[in-house]
Short mmCIF file of C-alpha atoms and ligand atoms in Angstrom, two decimals:
data_model
loop_
_atom_site.label_atom_id
_atom_site.label_comp_id
_atom_site.label_asym_id
_atom_site.label_seq_id
_atom_site.Cartn_x
_atom_site.Cartn_y
_atom_site.Cartn_z
CA MET A 69 -13.45 -6.03 22.60
CA LYS A 70 -16.08 -4.96 20.06
CA ALA A 71 -14.95 -2.57 17.33
CA ASN A 72 -16.70 0.82 17.08
CA ILE A 73 -17.83 1.61 13.53
CA LEU A 74 -19.27 4.97 12.49
CA PHE A 75 -21.37 5.48 9.34
CA VAL A 76 -21.99 8.97 7.96
CA ASP A 77 -24.52 9.97 5.30
CA ASP A 78 -26.66 13.09 4.97
CA ASP A 79 -29.56 11.09 3.51
CA PRO A 80 -31.73 9.72 6.39
CA ASN A 81 -33.05 7.00 4.05
CA VAL A 82 -29.51 5.73 3.43
CA VAL A 83 -28.76 5.80 7.16
CA ASN A 84 -31.98 3.90 7.94
CA GLY A 85 -31.14 1.41 5.20
CA LEU A 86 -27.68 0.87 6.69
CA ARG A 87 -29.20 0.47 10.18
CA ARG A 88 -31.51 -2.29 8.94
CA MET A 89 -28.87 -3.90 6.76
CA LEU A 90 -26.18 -3.99 9.47
CA HIS A 91 -28.45 -4.82 12.40
CA SER A 92 -27.26 -8.42 12.47
CA PHE A 93 -23.64 -7.31 13.03
CA LYS A 94 -24.52 -5.81 16.40
CA LYS A 95 -22.96 -8.73 18.20
CA GLU A 96 -19.54 -8.02 16.66
CA TRP A 97 -19.64 -4.23 16.34
CA ASN A 98 -20.91 -1.17 18.19
CA LEU A 99 -22.57 0.80 15.40
CA PHE A 100 -22.83 4.59 15.32
CA TYR A 101 -24.61 6.73 12.71
CA ALA A 102 -24.31 10.41 11.83
CA LEU A 103 -26.19 12.60 9.35
CA SER A 104 -23.42 15.17 8.84
CA GLY A 105 -19.67 15.63 9.10
CA GLN A 106 -20.16 17.83 12.15
CA GLU A 107 -22.25 15.21 13.90
CA ALA A 108 -19.60 12.59 13.04
CA LEU A 109 -16.85 14.71 14.61
CA GLU A 110 -18.97 15.11 17.76
CA ILE A 111 -19.35 11.34 18.04
CA ILE A 112 -15.60 10.89 17.46
CA SER A 113 -14.83 13.34 20.27
CA LYS A 114 -16.81 11.16 22.71
CA GLU A 115 -16.34 7.59 21.48
CA SER A 116 -13.21 5.76 20.49
CA ILE A 117 -14.14 5.00 16.88
CA ASP A 118 -12.07 2.36 15.03
CA VAL A 119 -13.43 2.68 11.49
CA ILE A 120 -15.40 5.43 9.71
CA VAL A 121 -17.41 4.81 6.55
CA THR A 122 -18.61 8.06 5.01
CA ASP A 123 -20.60 9.38 2.09
CA LEU A 124 -18.73 11.98 0.03
CA ARG A 125 -21.32 14.44 -1.26
CA MET A 126 -22.80 16.09 1.82
CA PRO A 127 -23.95 19.67 2.45
CA GLY A 128 -21.69 21.70 4.73
CA MET A 129 -18.70 19.55 5.46
CA SER A 130 -18.03 17.15 2.56
CA GLY A 131 -16.89 13.57 3.12
CA ALA A 132 -13.38 14.47 1.90
CA GLN A 133 -13.18 17.39 4.37
CA LEU A 134 -14.38 15.14 7.17
CA LEU A 135 -11.74 12.52 6.35
CA TYR A 136 -9.07 15.20 6.14
CA GLU A 137 -10.00 16.39 9.66
CA ILE A 138 -9.94 12.84 10.99
CA GLN A 139 -6.63 12.07 9.30
CA LYS A 140 -5.05 15.01 11.13
CA LYS A 141 -6.71 14.66 14.52
CA ASN A 142 -7.61 10.98 14.85
CA PRO A 143 -5.13 9.02 12.73
CA GLU A 144 -5.97 5.83 14.62
CA ILE A 145 -9.27 5.61 12.69
CA ILE A 146 -9.44 3.62 9.42
CA ARG A 147 -11.12 5.79 6.75
CA ILE A 148 -13.44 4.33 4.10
CA THR A 149 -15.70 6.13 1.62
CA LEU A 150 -19.09 4.90 0.42
CA SER A 151 -20.32 6.84 -2.60
CA GLY A 152 -22.38 6.47 -5.78
CA TYR A 153 -21.16 5.45 -9.25
CA SER A 154 -21.79 8.99 -10.49
CA GLU A 155 -19.27 10.23 -7.96
CA GLU A 156 -16.28 8.48 -9.52
CA GLU A 157 -14.30 11.69 -9.85
CA MET A 158 -14.95 12.61 -6.22
CA SER A 159 -14.11 9.11 -5.03
CA ILE A 160 -10.75 9.22 -6.84
CA GLN A 161 -10.07 12.71 -5.48
CA SER A 162 -10.78 11.57 -1.94
CA SER A 163 -8.29 8.72 -2.25
CA ARG A 164 -5.82 11.22 -0.80
CA TYR A 165 -7.60 10.95 2.54
CA ALA A 166 -9.36 7.57 2.37
CA HIS A 167 -7.76 4.16 2.84
CA GLN A 168 -10.42 2.39 0.79
CA SER A 169 -13.57 3.18 -1.16
CA LEU A 170 -16.86 1.33 -1.57
CA CYS A 171 -19.58 2.00 -4.08
CA LYS A 172 -23.32 2.40 -3.37
CA PRO A 173 -25.32 0.25 -3.44
CA THR A 174 -23.26 -2.34 -1.65
CA SER A 175 -24.09 -5.51 0.26
CA PRO A 176 -23.76 -5.87 4.03
CA GLU A 177 -21.27 -8.70 3.40
CA LYS A 178 -19.04 -6.41 1.33
CA ILE A 179 -19.11 -3.72 4.03
CA LYS A 180 -18.39 -6.33 6.69
CA SER A 181 -15.52 -7.98 4.83
CA THR A 182 -13.92 -4.63 3.91
CA ILE A 183 -14.03 -3.39 7.50
CA GLU A 184 -12.90 -6.66 9.02
CA LYS A 185 -10.03 -7.01 6.60
CA ALA A 186 -8.79 -3.45 7.06
CA PHE A 187 -8.96 -3.89 10.81
CA GLY A 188 -7.34 -7.34 10.62
CA PHE A 189 -4.09 -5.92 9.20
CA ARG A 190 -3.19 -4.94 12.74
CA LYS A 191 -1.79 -8.45 12.96
CA TYR A 192 1.20 -7.10 11.02
CA LEU A 193 1.75 -4.00 13.12
CA LYS A 194 1.09 -4.04 16.84
CA ASN A 195 2.56 -0.74 17.95
CA GLU A 196 -0.25 1.84 18.34
CA SER A 197 1.89 4.88 17.58
CA LEU A 198 3.24 3.27 14.40
CA ILE A 199 -0.32 2.33 13.37
CA LYS A 200 -1.30 6.00 13.74
CA LEU A 201 1.76 7.03 11.80
CA VAL A 202 0.91 4.76 8.86
CA ASN A 203 -2.83 5.55 8.97
CA LYS A 204 -2.18 9.24 8.60
CA ILE A 205 0.05 8.96 5.51
CA GLU A 206 -1.32 11.11 2.72
CA LYS A 207 1.56 11.21 0.28
CA LEU A 208 4.68 9.17 -0.20
CA PRO A 209 7.69 10.48 -2.08
CA SER A 210 8.33 9.95 -5.77
CA LEU A 211 11.58 10.42 -7.62
CA PRO A 212 11.38 13.65 -9.66
CA ASP A 213 12.83 12.22 -12.86
CA ILE A 214 10.30 9.37 -13.03
CA TYR A 215 7.43 11.70 -12.18
CA LEU A 216 8.54 14.30 -14.72
CA ARG A 217 8.83 11.64 -17.44
CA LEU A 218 5.31 10.55 -16.60
CA GLU A 219 4.04 14.13 -16.61
CA LYS A 220 5.64 14.72 -20.01
CA GLU A 221 4.13 11.55 -21.46
CA MET A 222 0.70 12.50 -20.08
CA SER A 223 0.88 15.94 -21.65
CA SER A 224 1.99 14.71 -25.06
CA ALA A 225 -0.43 14.75 -27.99
CA ASN A 226 0.03 11.02 -28.62
CA ILE A 227 -0.20 9.44 -25.19
CA SER A 228 0.98 5.85 -25.24
CA LEU A 229 -0.40 3.53 -22.57
CA SER A 230 2.58 1.23 -22.90
CA ASN A 231 5.01 4.12 -22.27
CA ILE A 232 2.96 5.11 -19.24
CA ASP A 233 2.96 1.58 -17.97
CA ASN A 234 6.76 1.36 -18.42
CA ILE A 235 7.36 4.58 -16.53
CA ILE A 236 4.92 3.77 -13.71
CA SER A 237 6.43 0.34 -13.15
CA LYS A 238 9.74 1.98 -12.25
CA ASP A 239 8.22 3.74 -9.26
CA PRO A 240 7.00 1.72 -6.24
CA VAL A 241 4.86 4.54 -4.86
CA ILE A 242 3.00 5.43 -8.08
CA THR A 243 2.58 1.71 -8.80
CA ALA A 244 1.11 1.09 -5.34
CA LYS A 245 -1.47 3.85 -5.87
CA VAL A 246 -2.44 2.65 -9.36
CA ILE A 247 -2.85 -0.93 -8.11
CA GLN A 248 -4.78 0.31 -5.07
CA LEU A 249 -7.24 2.19 -7.25
CA SER A 250 -7.70 -0.56 -9.81
CA ASN A 251 -8.47 -3.05 -7.02
CA SER A 252 -10.72 -0.62 -5.19
CA ALA A 253 -14.16 -2.01 -4.38
CA PHE A 254 -15.48 1.24 -5.84
CA PHE A 255 -14.94 -0.16 -9.33
CA GLY A 256 -16.40 -3.51 -8.31
CA LEU A 257 -14.13 -5.67 -10.45
CA PRO A 258 -14.69 -9.37 -9.83
CA VAL A 259 -10.98 -10.16 -10.22
CA ARG A 260 -7.99 -8.71 -8.45
CA ILE A 261 -5.34 -7.00 -10.55
CA THR A 262 -1.62 -7.31 -9.87
CA ASP A 263 -0.43 -6.79 -13.45
CA ILE A 264 0.61 -3.13 -13.74
CA ASN A 265 -0.04 -3.07 -17.48
CA ARG A 266 -3.57 -4.37 -16.96
CA ALA A 267 -4.21 -1.89 -14.15
CA VAL A 268 -3.15 1.02 -16.37
CA ASN A 269 -5.32 -0.24 -19.24
CA TYR A 270 -8.25 -0.84 -16.96
CA LEU A 271 -8.19 2.60 -15.36
CA GLY A 272 -7.51 4.34 -18.68
CA ILE A 273 -5.71 7.55 -19.52
CA ASN A 274 -8.18 9.96 -17.94
CA ILE A 275 -8.17 8.38 -14.50
CA ILE A 276 -4.38 7.92 -14.52
CA LYS A 277 -3.99 11.55 -15.59
CA ASN A 278 -6.29 12.65 -12.81
CA LEU A 279 -4.42 10.50 -10.31
CA VAL A 280 -0.96 11.63 -11.31
CA LEU A 281 -1.41 15.24 -12.41
CA THR A 282 -4.49 16.66 -10.72
CA ILE A 283 -4.91 15.09 -7.34
CA ASN A 284 -1.37 15.70 -6.33
CA LEU A 285 -1.01 12.34 -4.62
CA PHE A 286 2.74 12.16 -4.69
CA ARG A 287 5.38 14.29 -3.08
CA LEU A 288 8.30 15.01 -5.36
CA LEU A 289 11.60 14.57 -3.63
CA ASP A 290 13.47 17.79 -3.21
CA THR A 291 17.06 17.40 -4.39
CA ASN A 292 18.24 19.18 -1.24
CA ASN A 293 16.60 16.54 0.92
CA PRO A 294 19.45 15.03 3.00
CA ASN A 295 17.90 11.58 2.56
CA THR A 296 17.78 11.68 -1.25
CA LYS A 297 20.71 9.25 -1.39
CA PHE A 298 18.76 6.68 0.68
CA TYR A 299 15.52 7.17 -1.23
CA THR A 300 17.39 6.64 -4.51
CA GLN A 301 19.01 3.49 -3.10
CA ILE A 302 15.58 2.08 -2.25
CA TRP A 303 14.25 2.88 -5.75
CA ASN A 304 17.21 1.23 -7.42
CA HIS A 305 17.11 -1.77 -5.11
CA SER A 306 13.32 -2.22 -5.59
CA ASN A 307 13.72 -2.16 -9.37
CA LYS A 308 16.62 -4.59 -9.16
CA VAL A 309 14.63 -7.04 -7.02
CA ALA A 310 11.62 -6.78 -9.37
CA GLU A 311 13.90 -7.46 -12.37
CA ILE A 312 15.50 -10.50 -10.68
CA VAL A 313 11.99 -11.73 -9.82
CA ARG A 314 11.13 -11.53 -13.51
CA LYS A 315 14.23 -13.55 -14.40
CA ILE A 316 13.50 -16.22 -11.77
CA CYS A 317 9.91 -16.57 -13.04
CA VAL A 318 11.03 -16.94 -16.66
CA LEU A 319 13.75 -19.41 -15.69
CA GLU A 320 11.41 -21.56 -13.62
CA GLY A 321 8.55 -21.23 -16.10
CA TYR A 322 6.05 -19.91 -13.55
CA PRO A 323 2.53 -19.04 -14.71
CA LYS A 324 1.63 -15.42 -15.43
CA ALA A 325 -0.44 -15.01 -12.25
CA ILE A 326 2.55 -15.91 -10.04
CA LYS A 327 4.85 -13.74 -12.16
CA ASP A 328 2.56 -10.70 -11.85
CA ASP A 329 2.16 -11.08 -8.10
CA ALA A 330 5.86 -11.63 -7.53
CA PHE A 331 6.96 -8.74 -9.78
CA LEU A 332 4.59 -6.34 -8.04
CA ALA A 333 5.60 -7.57 -4.59
CA GLY A 334 9.26 -7.23 -5.62
CA LEU A 335 8.74 -3.61 -6.59
CA LEU A 336 6.83 -2.81 -3.40
CA HIS A 337 8.66 -4.97 -0.87
CA ASP A 338 10.65 -2.19 0.82
CA ILE A 339 7.93 0.51 0.76
CA GLY A 340 7.97 0.44 4.58
CA LYS A 341 11.48 1.94 4.49
CA LEU A 342 10.12 5.00 2.64
CA ILE A 343 7.64 5.60 5.46
CA LEU A 344 10.35 5.31 8.07
CA ILE A 345 12.83 7.64 6.34
CA ASP A 346 10.05 10.16 5.92
CA GLU A 347 9.03 10.08 9.55
CA PHE A 348 12.21 9.66 11.56
CA ASP A 349 15.22 11.95 11.36
CA ASP A 350 18.47 10.13 10.60
CA TYR A 351 16.57 6.86 10.37
CA PHE A 352 18.86 5.20 7.83
CA LYS A 353 21.99 6.49 9.51
CA ASN A 354 20.90 5.14 12.90
CA VAL A 355 19.89 1.73 11.54
CA LEU A 356 23.17 1.41 9.62
CA GLU A 357 25.13 2.24 12.79
CA ILE A 358 23.36 -0.51 14.75
CA MET A 359 23.80 -2.92 11.83
CA GLU A 360 27.52 -2.24 11.78
CA SER A 361 28.18 -2.27 15.50
CA GLU A 362 26.14 -5.42 16.17
CA GLN A 363 26.81 -7.17 12.85
CA ILE A 364 23.12 -7.89 12.27
CA PRO A 365 20.89 -7.55 9.17
CA PHE A 366 19.07 -4.27 8.42
CA HIS A 367 15.60 -5.43 9.54
CA GLU A 368 16.96 -6.72 12.85
CA ALA A 369 18.68 -3.41 13.47
CA GLU A 370 15.35 -1.68 12.76
CA LYS A 371 13.70 -3.84 15.44
CA LYS A 372 16.33 -2.74 17.98
CA LEU A 373 15.59 0.89 17.13
CA LEU A 374 11.79 0.82 16.76
CA HIS A 375 10.50 -2.58 17.94
CA ALA A 376 9.15 -2.97 14.40
CA ASP A 377 10.69 -3.23 10.95
CA HIS A 378 9.94 -2.08 7.40
CA THR A 379 8.23 -5.39 6.49
CA GLU A 380 5.57 -4.79 9.18
CA LEU A 381 4.96 -1.16 8.24
CA GLY A 382 4.90 -1.91 4.51
CA ALA A 383 2.50 -4.86 4.85
CA TYR A 384 0.18 -2.89 7.12
CA LEU A 385 0.11 0.11 4.74
CA LEU A 386 -0.56 -1.98 1.63
CA GLY A 387 -3.17 -3.97 3.57
CA ILE A 388 -5.22 -0.96 4.66
CA TRP A 389 -4.88 0.41 1.12
CA GLY A 390 -6.68 -2.72 -0.06
CA LEU A 391 -3.91 -4.32 -2.11
CA PRO A 392 -4.33 -8.05 -2.81
CA ASP A 393 -3.51 -10.38 0.11
CA SER A 394 -0.74 -12.21 -1.77
CA ILE A 395 1.17 -8.93 -2.15
CA VAL A 396 0.64 -7.91 1.47
CA GLU A 397 1.80 -11.31 2.68
CA ALA A 398 4.88 -11.32 0.42
CA VAL A 399 5.90 -7.90 1.74
CA ALA A 400 5.35 -9.08 5.32
CA LEU A 401 7.44 -12.22 4.88
CA HIS A 402 10.32 -11.11 2.69
CA HIS A 403 12.87 -11.37 5.52
CA ASN A 404 11.26 -14.33 7.23
CA ASN A 405 13.36 -17.47 7.46
CA ASP A 406 10.63 -19.74 8.74
CA PHE A 407 8.97 -20.82 5.55
CA ALA A 408 10.28 -23.71 3.46
CA PHE A 409 12.18 -23.23 0.22
CA ASP A 410 10.05 -25.02 -2.33
CA LEU A 411 10.45 -23.70 -5.83
CA ALA A 412 7.95 -26.22 -7.20
CA ASN A 413 5.26 -24.46 -5.17
CA PRO A 414 6.46 -20.90 -5.08
CA SER A 415 4.70 -18.15 -3.20
CA PRO A 416 5.45 -14.54 -4.22
CA ALA A 417 6.97 -14.22 -0.73
CA LEU A 418 9.50 -16.95 -1.46
CA ILE A 419 10.40 -15.51 -4.86
CA ILE A 420 10.97 -11.98 -3.60
CA LYS A 421 12.86 -13.24 -0.56
CA THR A 422 15.23 -15.09 -2.91
CA ALA A 423 15.45 -12.15 -5.34
CA ASN A 424 16.15 -9.81 -2.45
CA GLU A 425 19.01 -12.00 -1.27
CA ILE A 426 20.51 -12.15 -4.79
CA ALA A 427 20.18 -8.36 -5.11
CA ASN A 428 21.97 -7.88 -1.80
CA GLU A 429 24.85 -10.18 -2.66
CA GLY A 430 27.74 -7.94 -3.66
CA THR A 431 27.51 -5.03 -6.05
CA ILE A 432 26.65 -6.81 -9.27
CA ALA A 433 24.51 -4.68 -11.61
CA THR A 434 21.04 -5.87 -12.63
CA ASP A 435 22.02 -6.42 -16.26
CA ASP A 436 24.95 -8.57 -15.17
CA ILE A 437 22.78 -10.92 -13.14
CA THR A 438 22.62 -13.74 -15.63
CA GLU A 439 20.47 -16.82 -15.68
CA ASP A 440 23.58 -18.81 -14.66
CA ILE A 441 24.02 -16.76 -11.51
CA ILE A 442 20.35 -17.14 -10.59
CA ARG A 443 20.41 -20.86 -11.36
CA GLU A 444 23.45 -21.28 -9.11
CA VAL A 445 21.76 -19.47 -6.19
CA LEU A 446 18.55 -21.46 -6.61
CA LYS A 447 20.50 -24.73 -6.72
CA THR A 448 22.40 -23.88 -3.54
CA LYS A 449 19.20 -22.90 -1.75
CA GLN A 450 17.49 -26.09 -2.80
CA MET A 451 20.44 -28.15 -1.60
CA LEU A 452 20.50 -26.34 1.74
CA ASN A 453 16.82 -26.97 2.11
CA ASN A 454 17.02 -30.70 1.46
FE1 FE2 B 736 13.48 -5.55 2.95
FE1 FE2 B 737 14.94 -5.36 -0.10
#
């Protein structure tokens, strides 16, 4: 079935330009055009639109307001912004409601590849109601103490980028947003960034400040939240896996590119669990009960409960947010037993899968996981594989 794509811009010249530019995609897509937010909503009420690409600065209803409406009422639609360089501030602000952002002028190929890719992440998540659930996410939770440390550092007279980078890399949710923004097509970087330090340096203090302090992109966990214990467990576990990943990479002498990808994927690998705890009452409790009674791993118990697991939700979310493919794939595969154990040709997926298993073995603290322990696990895995 052809996908339905809706473009919105108040400037008739831009709309006509898009019409001409995208004419050749008519075989693959049904294309719709609107000159205002109101007109876009009317089209959405009649047609089942899959992806919307909207301008931001429009009279009457702004692009951000339009996306907000769609997020609430039509969460099945993928939301992309297309705005000018001068609208950087607005584009960053709208990242609360948009999955991805493009910058004018852009090529038809870029529009096509962005839309196709965002749509293609449905391969990770098949369930329509879970797709809607993930599409509508506006804010994910952050741990108050990390956020407050970041806020304090941002407000200090001598802001240090390396302190900021250290604090951010403790929090999977803030990290995901910073990496999303630095890889956003809006900034048009020719290379993808998976190194958190580089992302922070690239965006600079003002954008990070805007992202963290002004836009209000993160939801601070309330200490009375009954799930705080589970959220904290996920934070600690994610940091532990990322740290073990770092140790494996040093031990095996992997190049920086693999190390950056694997560390980031390690920090983000369980982000799907945060979505599920947020959305379903007693989620953790119910999964743990199934795990216990059936003696099966966590992700298999999730499948019994939801017909999907946190790897699928996490990969789909990071995919539609435009994170690099290697990260999305590693998150998707971190409980998969089907790929070969080959440390000479490591994928981030393999490294985080191994790190995750080491982290889950017993109660050993991160600092006590020595090179010897890691070497032993790697040796056993290699032997089992041969
Ligand atoms: Fe996991
Ligand atoms: Fe994990």
